[in-house]
CSV table of C-alpha atoms and ligand atoms in Angstrom, one decimal:
chain,number,residue,atom,x,y,z
S,1,MET,CA,139.8,-64.8,55.1
S,2,THR,CA,140.3,-64.6,51.4
S,3,ALA,CA,143.0,-62.7,49.5
S,4,ALA,CA,140.4,-60.1,48.5
S,5,ASP,CA,139.3,-59.7,52.3
S,6,SER,CA,142.8,-58.9,53.3
S,7,CYS,CA,143.2,-56.3,50.4
S,8,GLY,CA,143.2,-52.6,51.4
S,9,ILE,CA,140.7,-50.0,49.9
S,10,LEU,CA,141.4,-47.1,47.7
S,11,TYR,CA,139.1,-44.2,48.7
S,12,VAL,CA,138.7,-41.4,46.0
S,13,VAL,CA,138.4,-38.5,48.0
S,14,ALA,CA,137.0,-35.1,46.8
S,15,THR,CA,138.6,-32.0,48.4
S,16,PRO,CA,137.4,-28.3,48.5
S,17,ILE,CA,137.7,-26.2,45.4
S,18,GLY,CA,138.2,-23.0,47.4
S,19,ASN,CA,136.2,-23.0,50.5
S,20,LEU,CA,137.6,-25.3,53.2
S,21,ASP,CA,134.3,-25.8,54.8
S,22,ASP,CA,133.2,-28.0,51.9
S,23,LEU,CA,135.5,-30.8,53.1
S,24,SER,CA,132.9,-33.3,54.4
S,25,ASP,CA,133.2,-35.0,57.7
S,26,ARG,CA,133.5,-38.2,56.0
S,27,ALA,CA,136.4,-37.1,53.8
S,28,ARG,CA,138.1,-35.7,56.9
S,29,LYS,CA,137.7,-38.9,58.7
S,30,THR,CA,138.8,-41.0,55.9
S,31,LEU,CA,142.0,-38.8,55.1
S,32,CYS,CA,142.8,-39.3,59.0
S,33,GLU,CA,142.2,-43.0,59.1
S,34,VAL,CA,143.8,-44.3,55.9
S,35,ASP,CA,147.6,-45.6,55.9
S,36,VAL,CA,148.6,-43.3,53.3
S,37,ILE,CA,147.4,-40.4,51.1
S,38,ALA,CA,148.4,-40.4,47.2
S,39,ALA,CA,148.2,-36.6,46.4
S,40,GLU,CA,148.7,-34.9,43.1
S,41,ASP,CA,151.0,-32.3,45.0
S,42,THR,CA,151.9,-33.3,48.5
S,43,ARG,CA,153.0,-29.8,49.5
S,44,HIS,CA,149.5,-28.4,48.3
S,45,THR,CA,147.7,-31.3,50.1
S,46,GLY,CA,149.9,-31.0,53.1
S,47,LYS,CA,148.4,-27.5,54.0
S,48,LEU,CA,145.0,-28.9,53.8
S,49,LEU,CA,146.1,-31.7,56.1
S,50,GLN,CA,147.6,-29.4,58.6
S,51,THR,CA,144.5,-27.4,58.6
S,52,ILE,CA,142.3,-30.4,59.4
S,53,GLY,CA,145.1,-31.6,61.9
S,54,CYS,CA,145.8,-34.9,60.0
S,55,ASN,CA,149.2,-36.6,60.3
S,56,THR,CA,148.7,-39.3,57.6
S,57,PRO,CA,151.8,-39.6,55.5
S,58,SER,CA,151.5,-38.6,51.7
S,59,ILE,CA,153.2,-39.7,48.5
S,60,SER,CA,152.9,-37.9,45.4
S,61,LEU,CA,150.7,-39.2,42.4
S,62,HIS,CA,150.6,-37.2,39.3
S,63,GLN,CA,150.4,-37.6,35.7
S,64,HIS,CA,154.2,-38.0,35.3
S,65,ASN,CA,154.5,-40.9,37.9
S,66,GLU,CA,151.1,-42.4,37.8
S,67,GLN,CA,152.0,-45.5,36.2
S,68,GLN,CA,155.0,-46.2,38.2
S,69,ARG,CA,153.1,-45.4,41.6
S,70,THR,CA,150.1,-47.6,40.4
S,71,ALA,CA,152.3,-50.8,40.7
S,72,GLU,CA,153.7,-49.7,44.1
S,73,MET,CA,150.0,-48.7,45.3
S,74,LEU,CA,149.0,-52.3,44.2
S,75,GLN,CA,151.6,-53.7,46.4
S,76,ARG,CA,150.6,-51.5,49.3
S,77,LEU,CA,146.7,-52.5,48.9
S,78,HIS,CA,147.6,-56.2,48.6
S,79,SER,CA,149.4,-56.1,51.9
S,80,GLY,CA,146.3,-54.6,53.5
S,81,ALA,CA,147.0,-51.0,53.6
S,82,ASN,CA,144.3,-48.5,52.8
S,83,ILE,CA,145.0,-45.6,50.6
S,84,ALA,CA,143.2,-42.3,49.8
S,85,LEU,CA,143.6,-40.5,46.5
S,86,VAL,CA,143.2,-36.8,46.4
S,87,SER,CA,144.0,-34.1,43.7
S,88,ASP,CA,144.8,-30.5,44.3
S,89,ALA,CA,141.2,-29.5,44.3
S,90,GLY,CA,137.8,-31.1,43.7
S,91,THR,CA,137.1,-34.6,42.7
S,92,PRO,CA,140.1,-36.7,41.6
S,93,LEU,CA,140.0,-37.9,37.9
S,94,ILE,CA,137.9,-35.1,36.8
S,95,SER,CA,140.5,-33.1,34.8
S,96,ASP,CA,142.9,-34.4,37.3
S,97,PRO,CA,145.1,-37.6,37.7
S,98,GLY,CA,143.8,-40.8,38.7
S,99,PHE,CA,142.1,-42.6,35.9
S,100,ASN,CA,144.8,-45.1,35.2
S,101,LEU,CA,145.4,-45.9,38.8
S,102,VAL,CA,141.5,-46.6,39.3
S,103,ARG,CA,141.2,-48.6,36.2
S,104,GLU,CA,144.2,-50.8,37.0
S,105,LEU,CA,143.3,-51.3,40.6
S,106,LEU,CA,139.8,-52.4,39.4
S,107,GLN,CA,141.4,-54.8,37.1
S,108,HIS,CA,143.1,-56.4,40.0
S,109,GLY,CA,140.1,-56.8,42.1
S,110,VAL,CA,140.8,-53.9,44.4
S,111,ARG,CA,137.8,-52.2,46.0
S,112,VAL,CA,137.6,-48.3,45.0
S,113,ILE,CA,135.1,-46.4,47.1
S,114,PRO,CA,134.2,-42.7,46.4
S,115,ILE,CA,134.1,-40.0,49.0
S,116,PRO,CA,132.2,-37.3,47.1
S,117,GLY,CA,132.3,-33.6,47.5
S,118,ALA,CA,133.2,-30.5,45.5
S,119,CYS,CA,133.5,-30.5,41.7
S,120,ALA,CA,133.8,-27.2,39.8
S,121,ALA,CA,131.7,-28.5,36.9
S,122,ILE,CA,128.9,-29.7,39.0
S,123,ALA,CA,128.9,-26.5,41.1
S,124,ALA,CA,128.8,-24.2,37.9
S,125,LEU,CA,125.9,-26.2,36.5
S,126,SER,CA,124.0,-26.1,39.7
S,127,VAL,CA,123.8,-22.2,39.3
S,128,ALA,CA,123.9,-21.8,35.6
S,129,GLY,CA,120.1,-21.8,35.1
S,130,LEU,CA,120.6,-23.9,31.9
S,131,PRO,CA,119.1,-27.4,31.4
S,132,THR,CA,120.8,-29.9,33.7
S,133,ASP,CA,118.6,-33.1,32.8
S,134,ARG,CA,121.5,-33.9,30.2
S,135,PHE,CA,124.7,-32.3,29.9
S,136,VAL,CA,128.3,-33.1,28.6
S,137,PHE,CA,131.6,-32.3,30.3
S,138,GLU,CA,134.3,-31.2,27.8
S,139,GLY,CA,137.1,-30.4,30.3
S,140,PHE,CA,139.7,-28.2,29.0
S,141,LEU,CA,139.5,-27.4,25.3
S,142,PRO,CA,142.7,-27.6,23.0
S,143,THR,CA,144.9,-24.3,23.8
S,144,LYS,CA,145.8,-23.7,20.0
S,145,SER,CA,143.0,-21.6,18.4
S,146,GLY,CA,142.8,-23.6,15.3
S,147,LYS,CA,142.4,-27.0,17.1
S,148,ARG,CA,140.0,-25.3,19.6
S,149,ARG,CA,137.9,-24.2,16.8
S,150,ASP,CA,137.9,-27.4,15.0
S,151,HIS,CA,136.8,-29.2,18.3
S,152,LEU,CA,133.9,-26.5,19.0
S,153,SER,CA,132.9,-26.9,15.3
S,154,SER,CA,132.4,-30.8,16.2
S,155,LEU,CA,130.1,-29.7,19.0
S,156,SER,CA,128.0,-27.5,16.8
S,157,HIS,CA,124.9,-29.9,16.8
S,158,GLU,CA,125.3,-30.7,20.5
S,159,SER,CA,121.9,-30.3,22.1
S,160,ARG,CA,123.1,-31.1,25.7
S,161,THR,CA,124.4,-28.1,28.0
S,162,MET,CA,128.3,-28.2,27.6
S,163,VAL,CA,130.6,-27.6,30.5
S,164,PHE,CA,134.2,-26.3,29.8
S,165,TYR,CA,137.3,-25.7,32.0
S,166,GLU,CA,139.3,-22.8,30.9
S,167,ALA,CA,142.4,-21.1,32.1
S,168,PRO,CA,141.8,-17.3,33.0
S,169,HIS,CA,144.3,-16.0,30.4
S,170,ARG,CA,142.5,-17.8,27.5
S,171,ILE,CA,138.9,-16.7,28.5
S,172,GLU,CA,138.8,-13.8,25.9
S,173,GLU,CA,140.0,-16.0,23.0
S,174,THR,CA,137.9,-18.9,24.0
S,175,LEU,CA,134.8,-16.7,24.2
S,176,ASN,CA,135.5,-15.3,20.9
S,177,ASP,CA,135.7,-18.9,19.4
S,178,LEU,CA,132.6,-19.9,21.1
S,179,LEU,CA,130.8,-16.9,19.6
S,180,GLN,CA,132.1,-17.8,16.1
S,181,VAL,CA,131.1,-21.4,16.3
S,182,PHE,CA,127.8,-21.2,18.4
S,183,GLY,CA,126.6,-17.8,17.2
S,184,ASP,CA,125.8,-14.5,19.0
S,185,HIS,CA,122.4,-15.6,20.6
S,186,ARG,CA,123.5,-18.8,22.5
S,187,ASN,CA,123.2,-18.5,26.2
S,188,ALA,CA,126.1,-19.2,28.3
S,189,VAL,CA,127.5,-18.6,31.9
S,190,ILE,CA,131.0,-18.0,33.1
S,191,CYS,CA,131.6,-19.1,36.7
S,192,ARG,CA,134.6,-17.7,38.3
S,193,GLU,CA,136.3,-18.3,41.7
S,194,LEU,CA,133.5,-20.6,42.9
S,195,THR,CA,133.0,-21.0,46.7
S,196,LYS,CA,135.8,-18.3,47.1
S,197,LEU,CA,135.8,-14.6,48.1
S,198,TYR,CA,135.5,-13.1,44.7
S,199,GLU,CA,133.0,-15.7,43.5
S,200,THR,CA,131.2,-14.3,40.4
S,201,SER,CA,128.8,-15.8,37.8
S,202,TYR,CA,128.3,-13.8,34.6
S,203,TYR,CA,125.1,-14.7,32.6
S,204,GLY,CA,124.0,-13.7,29.2
S,205,THR,CA,124.4,-14.5,25.4
S,206,LEU,CA,127.8,-15.4,24.0
S,207,ALA,CA,127.7,-11.8,22.3
S,208,GLU,CA,126.9,-10.1,25.7
S,209,LEU,CA,129.7,-12.2,27.6
S,210,ASN,CA,132.3,-11.3,24.8
S,211,ALA,CA,131.3,-7.6,25.0
S,212,LEU,CA,131.7,-7.8,29.0
S,213,ALA,CA,135.1,-9.8,28.6
S,214,GLY,CA,136.6,-6.8,26.8
S,215,THR,CA,135.6,-4.3,29.6
S,216,ASP,CA,135.5,-6.2,32.8
S,217,ALA,CA,139.0,-7.3,33.7
S,218,ASP,CA,137.9,-9.4,36.6
S,219,MET,CA,136.3,-11.7,34.2
S,220,SER,CA,139.8,-13.2,33.3
S,221,ARG,CA,140.9,-13.7,36.9
S,222,GLY,CA,141.0,-16.8,39.0
S,223,GLU,CA,139.7,-20.3,38.1
S,224,ILE,CA,136.9,-20.5,35.6
S,225,VAL,CA,134.2,-22.7,34.3
S,226,ILE,CA,132.2,-22.0,31.2
S,227,VAL,CA,128.7,-23.5,30.7
S,228,VAL,CA,127.2,-23.2,27.3
S,229,ALA,CA,123.5,-23.9,26.4
S,230,GLY,CA,123.2,-26.9,23.7
S,231,CYS,CA,121.7,-26.0,20.2
S,232,GLU,CA,117.8,-26.0,19.9
S,233,VAL,CA,116.8,-29.7,19.3
S,234,GLN,CA,116.2,-29.9,15.6
S,235,GLU,CA,116.0,-32.6,12.9
S,236,VAL,CA,119.5,-33.1,12.0
S,237,THR,CA,119.7,-35.6,9.1
S,238,THR,CA,122.8,-37.8,8.2
S,239,THR,CA,123.0,-35.9,5.0
S,240,THR,CA,123.2,-32.4,6.7
S,241,LEU,CA,126.0,-33.7,9.1
S,242,ALA,CA,127.9,-35.1,6.3
S,243,ALA,CA,127.6,-32.1,4.3
S,244,GLU,CA,128.6,-29.8,7.0
S,245,HIS,CA,131.6,-32.1,7.7
S,246,VAL,CA,132.8,-32.0,4.0
S,247,LEU,CA,131.9,-28.3,3.9
S,248,ASP,CA,134.4,-27.8,7.0
S,249,VAL,CA,137.1,-29.7,5.3
S,250,LEU,CA,136.7,-27.7,2.2
S,251,LEU,CA,136.6,-24.5,3.7
S,252,LYS,CA,140.2,-25.0,5.0
S,253,GLU,CA,141.4,-24.9,1.2
S,254,LEU,CA,138.7,-22.9,-0.6
S,255,PRO,CA,136.6,-19.7,-0.5
S,256,ALA,CA,133.1,-20.0,0.8
S,257,SER,CA,131.2,-20.2,-2.4
S,258,LYS,CA,133.4,-22.9,-4.0
S,259,ALA,CA,133.5,-24.9,-0.7
S,260,ALA,CA,129.6,-24.6,-0.5
S,261,LYS,CA,129.2,-25.5,-4.3
S,262,LEU,CA,131.3,-28.7,-3.9
S,263,ALA,CA,130.0,-29.8,-0.6
S,264,ALA,CA,126.5,-29.5,-1.9
S,265,HIS,CA,127.4,-31.3,-5.1
S,266,ILE,CA,129.3,-34.2,-3.3
S,267,CYS,CA,126.5,-34.8,-0.6
S,268,ASN,CA,123.3,-33.9,-2.7
S,269,ALA,CA,122.6,-31.1,-0.2
S,270,ASP,CA,121.0,-27.6,-0.4
S,271,ARG,CA,123.8,-25.4,-1.9
S,272,ALA,CA,122.2,-22.0,-0.7
S,273,GLN,CA,122.0,-23.2,3.0
S,274,LEU,CA,125.6,-24.7,2.7
S,275,TYR,CA,126.8,-21.1,1.3
S,276,ASP,CA,125.2,-19.2,4.4
S,277,LEU,CA,126.7,-21.8,6.9
S,278,ALA,CA,130.2,-21.3,5.0
S,279,VAL,CA,130.1,-17.5,5.6
S,280,LYS,CA,129.4,-18.0,9.2
S,281,ARG,CA,132.0,-20.9,9.5
S,282,LYS,CA,134.7,-19.2,7.4
S,283,GLY,CA,136.1,-17.6,10.4
S,284,ALA,CA,135.9,-20.7,12.4
S,285,VAL,CA,137.9,-23.1,10.2
S,286,ASP,CA,140.5,-20.7,8.9
E,301,LIG,N1,139.2,-31.8,39.8
E,301,LIG,C1,138.7,-30.5,39.7
E,301,LIG,C2,137.2,-30.5,39.8
E,301,LIG,O1,136.5,-31.6,40.5
E,301,LIG,O2,136.4,-29.8,39.5
E,301,LIG,C3,139.1,-29.9,38.5
E,301,LIG,C4,140.5,-29.8,38.4
E,301,LIG,S1,141.0,-28.8,37.0
E,301,LIG,C5,142.8,-29.2,37.0
E,301,LIG,C6,141.2,-27.1,37.5
E,301,LIG,C7,140.0,-26.5,36.7
E,301,LIG,O3,138.7,-26.6,37.3
E,301,LIG,C8,140.3,-24.9,36.8
E,301,LIG,O4,141.2,-24.5,35.8
E,301,LIG,C9,139.0,-24.4,36.6
E,301,LIG,O5,138.5,-24.3,35.3
E,301,LIG,C10,138.1,-25.3,37.4
E,301,LIG,N2,138.0,-25.0,38.7
E,301,LIG,C11,138.5,-25.4,39.8
E,301,LIG,N3,138.0,-24.7,41.0
E,301,LIG,C12,137.2,-23.7,40.4
E,301,LIG,C13,136.7,-22.6,41.1
E,301,LIG,N4,136.8,-22.6,42.4
E,301,LIG,N5,135.9,-22.0,40.4
E,301,LIG,C14,135.8,-22.1,39.0
E,301,LIG,N6,136.5,-23.1,38.5
E,301,LIG,C15,137.1,-23.9,39.2
């Protein structure tokens, strides 16, 4: 038997994002059979383990102790222990801890096996009615408005469907930023409380969803995924992209007309088009 044969396995186990029936039989079996469970929050996972009658001991693994725990877990795995990694909900590593652990263990030749299951981003995409052949997971946006708008501006030419996680108390301001950057007519979906009692999906253009957010208090309650259609595929030349980037930088210091004039001059681009864009963007980069 080689050292690799005697080494334990790390199972990356997805847990439900609300509805406990979404825990797969394989996940249940794995959690009950491993030697230890590394959990983002042991108290939170303790409730799930109690519900499924699982007595496996757990240790914490969160963003503040991941490095230290990794060394410890490597030792346990090398001595033959099998470990399951779980987060509070959904798939570990997806806007959750675990990436550093998995990367490090792979570098040390440890076998890592996924036990797939719920993931809020994928659940939202599956009901959004927006193209799913290509999509981009953006996770959580920056919490400060300026940085959020800058980041969204960098996605203004993204033609793939975009998936964002957002905290409920920020949904109104984020929807407003999405509208400023992507425009009134872009289709989007807000999926809240997926798999739970008050699950609701709101479909519409960004203008419609913004209006609804102002009148429907439920929209900013619970856990939320925002799915936004990508832009219409168009010929985006390198010159256009460069000119838009220069324009965004100049708009931070100058009024729209001056910024458009300079950006057009620097990049040899169309001044009128850049001016139209500058007027639209002025709100987005201030
Ligand atoms: N690892 C998780 C996954 O696989 O989806 C995501 C963890 S991340 C810390 C938590 C965020 O996921 C929430 O703020 C929300 O944006 C989204 N989320 C989690 N559960 C959800 C649910 N039931 N409905 C809608 N969004 C959810």
